[in-house]
Short mmCIF file of C-alpha atoms in Angstrom, two decimals:
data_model
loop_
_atom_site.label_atom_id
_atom_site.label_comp_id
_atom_site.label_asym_id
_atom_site.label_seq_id
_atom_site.Cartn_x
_atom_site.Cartn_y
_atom_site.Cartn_z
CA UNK P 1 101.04 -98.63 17.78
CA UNK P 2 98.52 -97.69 14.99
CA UNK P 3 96.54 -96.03 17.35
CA UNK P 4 99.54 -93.84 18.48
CA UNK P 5 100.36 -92.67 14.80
CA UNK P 6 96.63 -92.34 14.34
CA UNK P 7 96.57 -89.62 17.20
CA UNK P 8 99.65 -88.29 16.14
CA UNK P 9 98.84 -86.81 12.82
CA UNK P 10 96.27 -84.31 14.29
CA UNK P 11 98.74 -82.84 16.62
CA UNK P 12 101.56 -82.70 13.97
CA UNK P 13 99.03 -81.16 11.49
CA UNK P 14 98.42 -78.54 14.63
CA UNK P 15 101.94 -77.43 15.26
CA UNK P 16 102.10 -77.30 11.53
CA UNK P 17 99.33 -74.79 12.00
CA UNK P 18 100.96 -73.10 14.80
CA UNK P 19 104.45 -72.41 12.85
CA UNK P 20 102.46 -71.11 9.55
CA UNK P 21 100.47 -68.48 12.24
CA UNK P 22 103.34 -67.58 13.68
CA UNK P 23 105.17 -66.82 10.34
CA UNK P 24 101.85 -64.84 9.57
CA UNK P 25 102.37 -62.63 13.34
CA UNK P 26 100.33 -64.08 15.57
CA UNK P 27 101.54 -65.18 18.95
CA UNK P 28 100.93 -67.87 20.85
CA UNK P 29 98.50 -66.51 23.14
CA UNK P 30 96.04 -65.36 20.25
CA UNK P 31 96.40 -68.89 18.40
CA UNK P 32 95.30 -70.62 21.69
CA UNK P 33 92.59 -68.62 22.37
CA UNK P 34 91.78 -69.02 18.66
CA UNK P 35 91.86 -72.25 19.20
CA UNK P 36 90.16 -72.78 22.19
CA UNK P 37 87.14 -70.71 21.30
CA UNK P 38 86.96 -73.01 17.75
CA UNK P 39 88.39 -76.20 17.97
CA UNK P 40 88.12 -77.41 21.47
CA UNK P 41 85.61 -78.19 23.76
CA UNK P 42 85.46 -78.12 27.81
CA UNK P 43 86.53 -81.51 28.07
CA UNK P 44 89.82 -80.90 26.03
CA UNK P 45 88.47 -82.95 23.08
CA UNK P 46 88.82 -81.67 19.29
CA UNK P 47 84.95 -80.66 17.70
CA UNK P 48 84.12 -80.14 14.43
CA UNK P 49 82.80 -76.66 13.92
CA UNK P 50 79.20 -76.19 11.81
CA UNK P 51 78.70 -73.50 9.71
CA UNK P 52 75.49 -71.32 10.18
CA UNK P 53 75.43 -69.98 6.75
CA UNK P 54 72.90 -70.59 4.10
CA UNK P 55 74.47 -72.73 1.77
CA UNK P 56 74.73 -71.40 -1.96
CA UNK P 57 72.35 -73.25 -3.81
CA UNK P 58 69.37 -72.42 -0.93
CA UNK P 59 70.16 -69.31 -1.36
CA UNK P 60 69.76 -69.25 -4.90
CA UNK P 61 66.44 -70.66 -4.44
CA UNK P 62 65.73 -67.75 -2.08
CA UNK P 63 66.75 -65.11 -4.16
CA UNK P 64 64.77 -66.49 -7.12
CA UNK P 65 61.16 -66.80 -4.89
CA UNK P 66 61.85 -63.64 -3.55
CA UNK P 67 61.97 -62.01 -7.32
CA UNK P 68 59.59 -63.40 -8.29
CA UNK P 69 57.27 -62.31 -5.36
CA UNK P 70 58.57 -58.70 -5.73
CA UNK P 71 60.33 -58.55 -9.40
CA UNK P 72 62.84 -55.79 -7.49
CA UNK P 73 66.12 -56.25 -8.91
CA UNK P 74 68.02 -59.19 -8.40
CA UNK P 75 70.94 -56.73 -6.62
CA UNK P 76 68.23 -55.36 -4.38
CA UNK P 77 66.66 -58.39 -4.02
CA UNK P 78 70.35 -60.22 -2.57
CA UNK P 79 70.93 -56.92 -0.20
CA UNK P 80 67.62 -57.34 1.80
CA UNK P 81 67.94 -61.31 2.11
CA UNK P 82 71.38 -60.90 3.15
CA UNK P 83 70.54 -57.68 5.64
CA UNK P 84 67.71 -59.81 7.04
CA UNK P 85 69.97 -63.13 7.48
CA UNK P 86 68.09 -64.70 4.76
CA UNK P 87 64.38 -64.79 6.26
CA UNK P 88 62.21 -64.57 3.18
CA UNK P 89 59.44 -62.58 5.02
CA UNK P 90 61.75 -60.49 6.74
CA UNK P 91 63.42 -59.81 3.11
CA UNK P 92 60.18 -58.79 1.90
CA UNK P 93 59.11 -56.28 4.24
CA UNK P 94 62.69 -54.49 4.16
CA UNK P 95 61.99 -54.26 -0.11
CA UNK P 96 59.22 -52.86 0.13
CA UNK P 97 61.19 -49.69 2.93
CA UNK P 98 63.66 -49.66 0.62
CA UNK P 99 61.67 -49.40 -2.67
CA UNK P 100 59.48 -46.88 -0.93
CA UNK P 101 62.17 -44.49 -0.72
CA UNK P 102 63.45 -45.40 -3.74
CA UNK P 103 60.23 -44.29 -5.55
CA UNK P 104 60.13 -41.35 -3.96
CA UNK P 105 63.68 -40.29 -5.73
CA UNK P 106 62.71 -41.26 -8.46
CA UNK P 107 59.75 -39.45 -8.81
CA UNK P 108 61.57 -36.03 -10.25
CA UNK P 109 62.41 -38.23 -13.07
CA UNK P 110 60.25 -37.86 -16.61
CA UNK P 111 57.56 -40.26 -16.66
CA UNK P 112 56.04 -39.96 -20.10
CA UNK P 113 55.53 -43.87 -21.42
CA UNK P 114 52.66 -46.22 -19.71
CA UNK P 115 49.29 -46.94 -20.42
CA UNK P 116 45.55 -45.99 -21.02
CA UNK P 117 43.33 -48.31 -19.68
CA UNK P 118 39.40 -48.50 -19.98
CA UNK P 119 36.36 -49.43 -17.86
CA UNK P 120 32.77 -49.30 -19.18
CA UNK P 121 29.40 -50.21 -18.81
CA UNK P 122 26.15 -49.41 -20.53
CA UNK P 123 25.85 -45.63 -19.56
CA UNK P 124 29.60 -44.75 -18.40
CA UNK P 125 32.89 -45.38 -19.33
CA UNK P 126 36.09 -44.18 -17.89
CA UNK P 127 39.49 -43.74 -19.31
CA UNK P 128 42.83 -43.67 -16.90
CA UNK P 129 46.29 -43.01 -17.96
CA UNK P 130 49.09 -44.11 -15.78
CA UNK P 131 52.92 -43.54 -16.51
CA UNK P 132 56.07 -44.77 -16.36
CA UNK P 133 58.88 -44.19 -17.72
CA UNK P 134 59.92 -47.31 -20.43
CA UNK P 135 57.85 -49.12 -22.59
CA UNK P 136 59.49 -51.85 -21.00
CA UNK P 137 58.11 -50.97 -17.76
CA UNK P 138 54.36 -50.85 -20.06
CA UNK P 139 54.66 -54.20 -20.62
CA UNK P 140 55.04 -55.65 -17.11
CA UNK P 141 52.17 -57.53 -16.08
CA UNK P 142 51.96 -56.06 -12.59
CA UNK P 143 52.13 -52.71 -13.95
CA UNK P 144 48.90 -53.75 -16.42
CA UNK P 145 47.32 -55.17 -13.59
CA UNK P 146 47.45 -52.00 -11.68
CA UNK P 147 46.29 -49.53 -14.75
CA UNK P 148 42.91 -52.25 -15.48
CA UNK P 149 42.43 -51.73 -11.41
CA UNK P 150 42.36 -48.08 -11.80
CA UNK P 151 39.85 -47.71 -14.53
CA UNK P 152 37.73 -50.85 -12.81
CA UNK P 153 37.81 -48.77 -9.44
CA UNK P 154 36.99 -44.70 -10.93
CA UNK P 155 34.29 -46.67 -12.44
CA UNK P 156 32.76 -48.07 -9.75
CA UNK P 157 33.05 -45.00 -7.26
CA UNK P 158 30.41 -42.51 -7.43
CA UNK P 159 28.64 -40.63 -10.17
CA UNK P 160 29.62 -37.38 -10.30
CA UNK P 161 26.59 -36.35 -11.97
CA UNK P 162 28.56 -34.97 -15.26
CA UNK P 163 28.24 -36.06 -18.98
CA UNK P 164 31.98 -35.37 -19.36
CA UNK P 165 34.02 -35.59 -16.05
CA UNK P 166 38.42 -35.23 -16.36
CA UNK P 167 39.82 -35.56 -13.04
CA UNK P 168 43.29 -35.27 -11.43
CA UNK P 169 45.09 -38.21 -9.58
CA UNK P 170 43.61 -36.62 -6.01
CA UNK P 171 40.61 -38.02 -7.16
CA UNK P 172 41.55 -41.24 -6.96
CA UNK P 173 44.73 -40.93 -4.24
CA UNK P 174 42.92 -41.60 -1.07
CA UNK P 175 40.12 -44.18 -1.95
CA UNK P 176 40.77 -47.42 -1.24
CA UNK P 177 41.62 -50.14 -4.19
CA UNK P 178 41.51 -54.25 -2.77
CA UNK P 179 44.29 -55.68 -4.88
CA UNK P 180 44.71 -59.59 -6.10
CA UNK P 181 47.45 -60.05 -8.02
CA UNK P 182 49.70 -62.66 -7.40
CA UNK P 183 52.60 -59.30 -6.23
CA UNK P 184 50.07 -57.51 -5.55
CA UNK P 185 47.74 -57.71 -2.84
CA UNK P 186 45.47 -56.89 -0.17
CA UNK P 187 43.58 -53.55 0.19
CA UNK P 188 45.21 -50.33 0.19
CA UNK P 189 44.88 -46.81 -0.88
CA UNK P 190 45.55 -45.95 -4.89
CA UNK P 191 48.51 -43.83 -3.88
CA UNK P 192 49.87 -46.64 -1.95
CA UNK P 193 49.40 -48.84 -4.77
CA UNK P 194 51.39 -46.51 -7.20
CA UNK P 195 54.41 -45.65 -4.88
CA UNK P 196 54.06 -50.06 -4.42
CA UNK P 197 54.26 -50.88 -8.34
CA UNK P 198 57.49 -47.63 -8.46
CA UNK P 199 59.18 -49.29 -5.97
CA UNK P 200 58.60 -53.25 -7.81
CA UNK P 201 60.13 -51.96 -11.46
CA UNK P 202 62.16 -49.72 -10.28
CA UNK P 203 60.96 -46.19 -12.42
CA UNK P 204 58.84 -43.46 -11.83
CA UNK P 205 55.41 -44.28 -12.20
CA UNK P 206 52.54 -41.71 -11.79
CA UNK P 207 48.68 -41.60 -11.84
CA UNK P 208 48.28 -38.91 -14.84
CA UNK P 209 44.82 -38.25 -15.17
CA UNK P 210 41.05 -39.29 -16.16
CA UNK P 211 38.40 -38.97 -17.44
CA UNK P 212 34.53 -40.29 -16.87
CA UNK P 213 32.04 -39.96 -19.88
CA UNK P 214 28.44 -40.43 -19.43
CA UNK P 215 24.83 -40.32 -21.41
CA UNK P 216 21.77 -40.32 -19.33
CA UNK P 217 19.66 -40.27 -22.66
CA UNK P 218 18.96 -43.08 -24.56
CA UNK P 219 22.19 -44.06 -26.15
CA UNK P 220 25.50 -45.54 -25.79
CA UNK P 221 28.86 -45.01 -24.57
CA UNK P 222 31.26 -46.45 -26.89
CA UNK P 223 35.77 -47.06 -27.23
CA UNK P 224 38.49 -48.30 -29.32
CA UNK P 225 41.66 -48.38 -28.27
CA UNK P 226 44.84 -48.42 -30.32
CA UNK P 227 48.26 -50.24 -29.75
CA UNK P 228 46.51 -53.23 -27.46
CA UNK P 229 48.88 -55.40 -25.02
CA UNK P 230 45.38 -57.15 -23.83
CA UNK P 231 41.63 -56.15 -23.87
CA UNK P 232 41.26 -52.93 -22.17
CA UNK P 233 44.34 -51.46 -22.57
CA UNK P 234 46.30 -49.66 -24.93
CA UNK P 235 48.50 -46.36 -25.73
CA UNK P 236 45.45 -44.50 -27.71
CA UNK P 237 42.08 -44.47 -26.86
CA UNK P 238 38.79 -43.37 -28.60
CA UNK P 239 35.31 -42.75 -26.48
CA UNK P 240 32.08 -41.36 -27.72
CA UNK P 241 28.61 -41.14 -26.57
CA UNK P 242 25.70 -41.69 -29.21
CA UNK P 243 22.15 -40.75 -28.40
CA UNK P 244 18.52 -41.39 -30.22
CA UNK P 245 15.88 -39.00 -29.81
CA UNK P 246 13.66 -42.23 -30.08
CA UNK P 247 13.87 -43.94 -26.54
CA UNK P 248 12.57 -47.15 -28.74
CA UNK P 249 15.35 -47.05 -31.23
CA UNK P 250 16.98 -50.12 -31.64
CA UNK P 251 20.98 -49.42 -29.56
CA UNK P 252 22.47 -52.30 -31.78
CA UNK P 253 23.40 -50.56 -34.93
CA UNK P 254 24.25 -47.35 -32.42
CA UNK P 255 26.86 -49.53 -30.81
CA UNK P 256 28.19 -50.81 -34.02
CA UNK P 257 28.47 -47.57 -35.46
CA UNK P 258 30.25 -45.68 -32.46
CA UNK P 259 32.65 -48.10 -32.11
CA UNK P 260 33.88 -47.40 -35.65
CA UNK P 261 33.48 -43.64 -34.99
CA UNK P 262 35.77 -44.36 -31.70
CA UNK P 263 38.35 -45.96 -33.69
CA UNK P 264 38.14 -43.13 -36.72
CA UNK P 265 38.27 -40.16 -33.62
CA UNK P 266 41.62 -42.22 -32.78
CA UNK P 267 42.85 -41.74 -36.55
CA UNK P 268 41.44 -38.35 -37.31
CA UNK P 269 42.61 -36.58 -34.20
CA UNK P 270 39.80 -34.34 -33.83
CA UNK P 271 39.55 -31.17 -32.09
CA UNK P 272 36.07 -29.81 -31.86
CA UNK P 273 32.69 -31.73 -32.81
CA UNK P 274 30.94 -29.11 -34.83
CA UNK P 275 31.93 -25.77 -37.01
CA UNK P 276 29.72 -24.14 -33.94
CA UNK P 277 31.84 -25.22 -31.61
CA UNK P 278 35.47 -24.55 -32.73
CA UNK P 279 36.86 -21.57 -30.39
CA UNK P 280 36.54 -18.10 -31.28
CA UNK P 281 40.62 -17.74 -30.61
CA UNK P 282 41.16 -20.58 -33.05
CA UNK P 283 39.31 -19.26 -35.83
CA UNK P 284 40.97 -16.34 -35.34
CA UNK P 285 44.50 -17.42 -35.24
CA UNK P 286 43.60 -19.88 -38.50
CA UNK P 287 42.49 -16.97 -40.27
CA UNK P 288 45.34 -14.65 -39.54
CA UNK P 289 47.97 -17.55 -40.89
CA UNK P 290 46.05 -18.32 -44.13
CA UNK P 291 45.41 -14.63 -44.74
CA UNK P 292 48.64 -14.19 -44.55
CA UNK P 293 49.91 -17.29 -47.41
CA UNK P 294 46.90 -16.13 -49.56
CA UNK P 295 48.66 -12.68 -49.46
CA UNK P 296 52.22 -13.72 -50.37
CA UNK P 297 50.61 -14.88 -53.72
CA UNK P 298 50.52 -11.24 -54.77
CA UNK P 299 46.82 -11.61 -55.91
CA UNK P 300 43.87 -9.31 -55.97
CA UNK P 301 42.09 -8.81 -52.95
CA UNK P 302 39.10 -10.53 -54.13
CA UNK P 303 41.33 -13.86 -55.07
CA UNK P 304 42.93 -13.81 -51.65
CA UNK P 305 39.27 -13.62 -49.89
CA UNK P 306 38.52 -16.70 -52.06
CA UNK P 307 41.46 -18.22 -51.05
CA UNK P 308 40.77 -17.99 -47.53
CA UNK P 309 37.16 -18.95 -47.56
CA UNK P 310 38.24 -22.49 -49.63
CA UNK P 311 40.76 -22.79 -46.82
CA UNK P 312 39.09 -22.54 -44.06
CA UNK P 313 36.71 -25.12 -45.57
CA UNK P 314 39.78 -27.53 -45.57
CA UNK P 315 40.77 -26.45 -42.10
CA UNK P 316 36.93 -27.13 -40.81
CA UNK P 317 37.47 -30.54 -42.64
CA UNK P 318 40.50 -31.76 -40.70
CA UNK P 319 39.70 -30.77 -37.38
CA UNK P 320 35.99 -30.88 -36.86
CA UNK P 321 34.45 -34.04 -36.20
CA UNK P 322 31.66 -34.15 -37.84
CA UNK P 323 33.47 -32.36 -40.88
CA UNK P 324 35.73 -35.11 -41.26
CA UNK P 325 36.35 -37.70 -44.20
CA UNK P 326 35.12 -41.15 -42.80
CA UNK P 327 38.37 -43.10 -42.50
CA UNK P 328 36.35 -46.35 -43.20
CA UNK P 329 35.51 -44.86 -46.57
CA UNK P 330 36.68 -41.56 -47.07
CA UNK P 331 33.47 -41.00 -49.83
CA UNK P 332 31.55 -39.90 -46.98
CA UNK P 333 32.19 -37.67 -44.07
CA UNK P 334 30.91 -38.36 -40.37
CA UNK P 335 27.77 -35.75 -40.38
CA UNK P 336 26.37 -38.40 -43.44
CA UNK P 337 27.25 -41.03 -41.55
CA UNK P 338 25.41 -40.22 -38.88
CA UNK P 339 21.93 -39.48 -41.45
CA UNK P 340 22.65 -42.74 -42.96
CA UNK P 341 22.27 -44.01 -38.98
CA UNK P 342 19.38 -42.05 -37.67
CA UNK P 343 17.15 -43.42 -40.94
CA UNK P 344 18.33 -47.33 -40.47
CA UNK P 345 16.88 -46.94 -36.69
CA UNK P 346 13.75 -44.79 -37.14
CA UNK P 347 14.89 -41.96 -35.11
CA UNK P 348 17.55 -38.86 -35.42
CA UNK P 349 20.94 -39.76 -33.82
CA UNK P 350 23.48 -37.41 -32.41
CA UNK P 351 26.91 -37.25 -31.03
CA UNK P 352 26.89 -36.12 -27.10
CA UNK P 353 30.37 -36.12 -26.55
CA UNK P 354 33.70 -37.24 -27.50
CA UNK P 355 37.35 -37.94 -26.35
CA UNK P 356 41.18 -38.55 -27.43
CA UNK P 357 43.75 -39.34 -25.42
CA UNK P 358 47.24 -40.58 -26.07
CA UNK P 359 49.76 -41.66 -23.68
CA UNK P 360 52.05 -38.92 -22.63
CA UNK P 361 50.93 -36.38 -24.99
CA UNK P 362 51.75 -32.72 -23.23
CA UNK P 363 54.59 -34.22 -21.49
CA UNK P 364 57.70 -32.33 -22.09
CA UNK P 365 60.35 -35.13 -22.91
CA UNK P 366 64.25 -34.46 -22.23
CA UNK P 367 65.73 -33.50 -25.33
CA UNK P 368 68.42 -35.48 -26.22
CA UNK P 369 71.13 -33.21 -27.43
CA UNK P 370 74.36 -34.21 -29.48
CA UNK P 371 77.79 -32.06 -29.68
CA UNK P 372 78.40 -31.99 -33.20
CA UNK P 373 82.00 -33.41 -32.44
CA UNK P 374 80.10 -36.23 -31.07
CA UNK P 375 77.88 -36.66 -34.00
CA UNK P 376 80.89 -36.63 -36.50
CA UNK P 377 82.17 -38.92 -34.18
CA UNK P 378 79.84 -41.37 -34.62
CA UNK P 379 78.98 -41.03 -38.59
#
């Protein structure tokens, strides 16, 4: 008898089933089939159906390796798992399609953030810039990772037999770069690499430009850079080569010096390294604009020639080199400095060559323009 009700309730729960699917539409002939192809086996005998889903909390797991592997967007991250039926591998490979094409539409955009990054050693140093498009994006540690690569690899590839050497990105593009970064790795080409690290954080990121700055005297090669995440990188860098006439000179005190130099070259924002040196067209154009102030005064000739000539002086001052007030102490300029050098270490010192860069500077940024509706709006 108990066994009888037992084996009832399943068949009372079914045509319970039944009466609710056919209040729904279905007919009899679909709810058998349904649940023949479900519920039944062969035999006639009710089985338990298994789901083959993932359950949640795996695939939580999942998701969070796979970010972390990849740092793509959790969204993107859940689309490729769940296009690949959750294979982790699988997942990976179809990121890295879809962030391929990804960085490639997003390469119109403005990249004009990122990072300078430096590589040096006793007779060369080299100074990349790579961009992106947030400072956000600057701070990612796979994005780092790839900048420090960059300057570490132009470094190492062959001399190009020039004191001061810029390059383009197809300098670098095609030559190979062996990667080790935790999502990062294996060897590929420097192109590769970039369209790799777009596709990861999800902005534009571009190779800018370089530059390679040599002595083959005796002397030294010496940085700063400005605005530092970690050693070797930073948003405004300083390089400068210092060279003895003496090839006995002591290069300690040149070092110390020209990395102060470096760091003043980042403050001062030089243009040219001597009065000989500063363009004809430059002069020209300088002259023209302080001719024409001295001029508004309404003074004698004579005055306004005197005017001009004190000037210029001031003008020579602020963008030569080694007509600039020391920033360290501002008592002395950089030519003294240099005196002061060449007689601590026995032999006349010179400047060979010098550089300033600063991330995205040239870049035309997208103005951001207000209605003035909009701006009375908001005040």
């Amino acid at each position: 008898m108990a066994w009888g009700q037992g084996a009832r309730r399943p068949i009372l729960g079914l045509l319970s089933r039944a009466q609710r699917q056919a209040a729904r539409g279905y007919t009899s002939a679909t709810f058998e089939t349904h649940l023949s192809s479900n519920h039944f086996a062969p035999n006639g005998m009710i089985c338990r159906r298994f789901s083959s889903e993932v359950p949640a909390s795996e695939q939580m797991n999942l998701i969070k390796r796979l970010r972390e592997r990849t740092c793509a967007p959790i969204k993107d991250v859940k689309a490729s798992l769940v296009s690949c039926n959750w294979d982790i591998e699988d997942a990976q490979k179809d990121l890295r399609k879809r962030g391929v094409i990804s960085a490639a539409k997003k390469s119109s955009r403005t990249a004009a953030e990122g990072l300078l990054a430096i590589a040096q050693d006793e007779k060369r140093a080299v100074v990349v810039e790579l961009n992106c498009e947030t400072d956000f994006v600057a701070r990612n540690d796979v994005f780092q990772y790839l900048a420090s690569s960059l300057a570490k690899m132009a470094l190492s590839a062959q001399d190009p037999g020039k004191l001061v050497f810029p390059f383009a990105p197809a300098y670098l593009e095609n030559m190979s770069i062996n990667l080790d970064h935790p999502k990062l790795s294996g060897e590929t080409t420097v192109q590769n690499a970039v369209t790799e690290v777009a596709a990861m954080v999800g902005e534009n990121v571009k190779l800018r430009r370089g530059f390679m700055l040599s002595t083959t005297a005796h002397g030294v090669v010496s940085s700063y850079l400005h605005t530092c995440p970690q050693p070797g990188l930073g948003r405004i860098a300083g390089l400068i080569t210092l060279e003895a006439e003496d090839s006995s000179a002591s290069l300690d005190a040149l070092k110390r010096v020209g990395s102060s130099i470096a760091m003043h070259i980042v403050a001062a924002k030089p243009l040219f390294l001597s009065k000989d040196l500063v363009s004809a067209a430059a002069l020209e154009n300088e002259c023209d604009v302080l001719r024409t102030q001295a001029e508004s005064s309404g003074k004698p000739q004579m005055a306004i020639e005197k005017m001009v000539e004190g000037r210029l002086r001031k003008y020579f001052e602020d963008v030569v080199l080694l007509e600039q007030k020391y920033v360290v102490n501002d008592s002395t300029n950089i030519k003294t400095l240099l005196n002061d050098l060449s007689k601590e270490v026995g032999s006349k010192v010179t400047i060979g060559n010098f550089i300033r860069m600063e991330v995205g500077e040239g870049i035309e940024r997208p103005e951001e323009t207000a209605k003035p509706e909009a701006m009375a709006c908001a005040a």
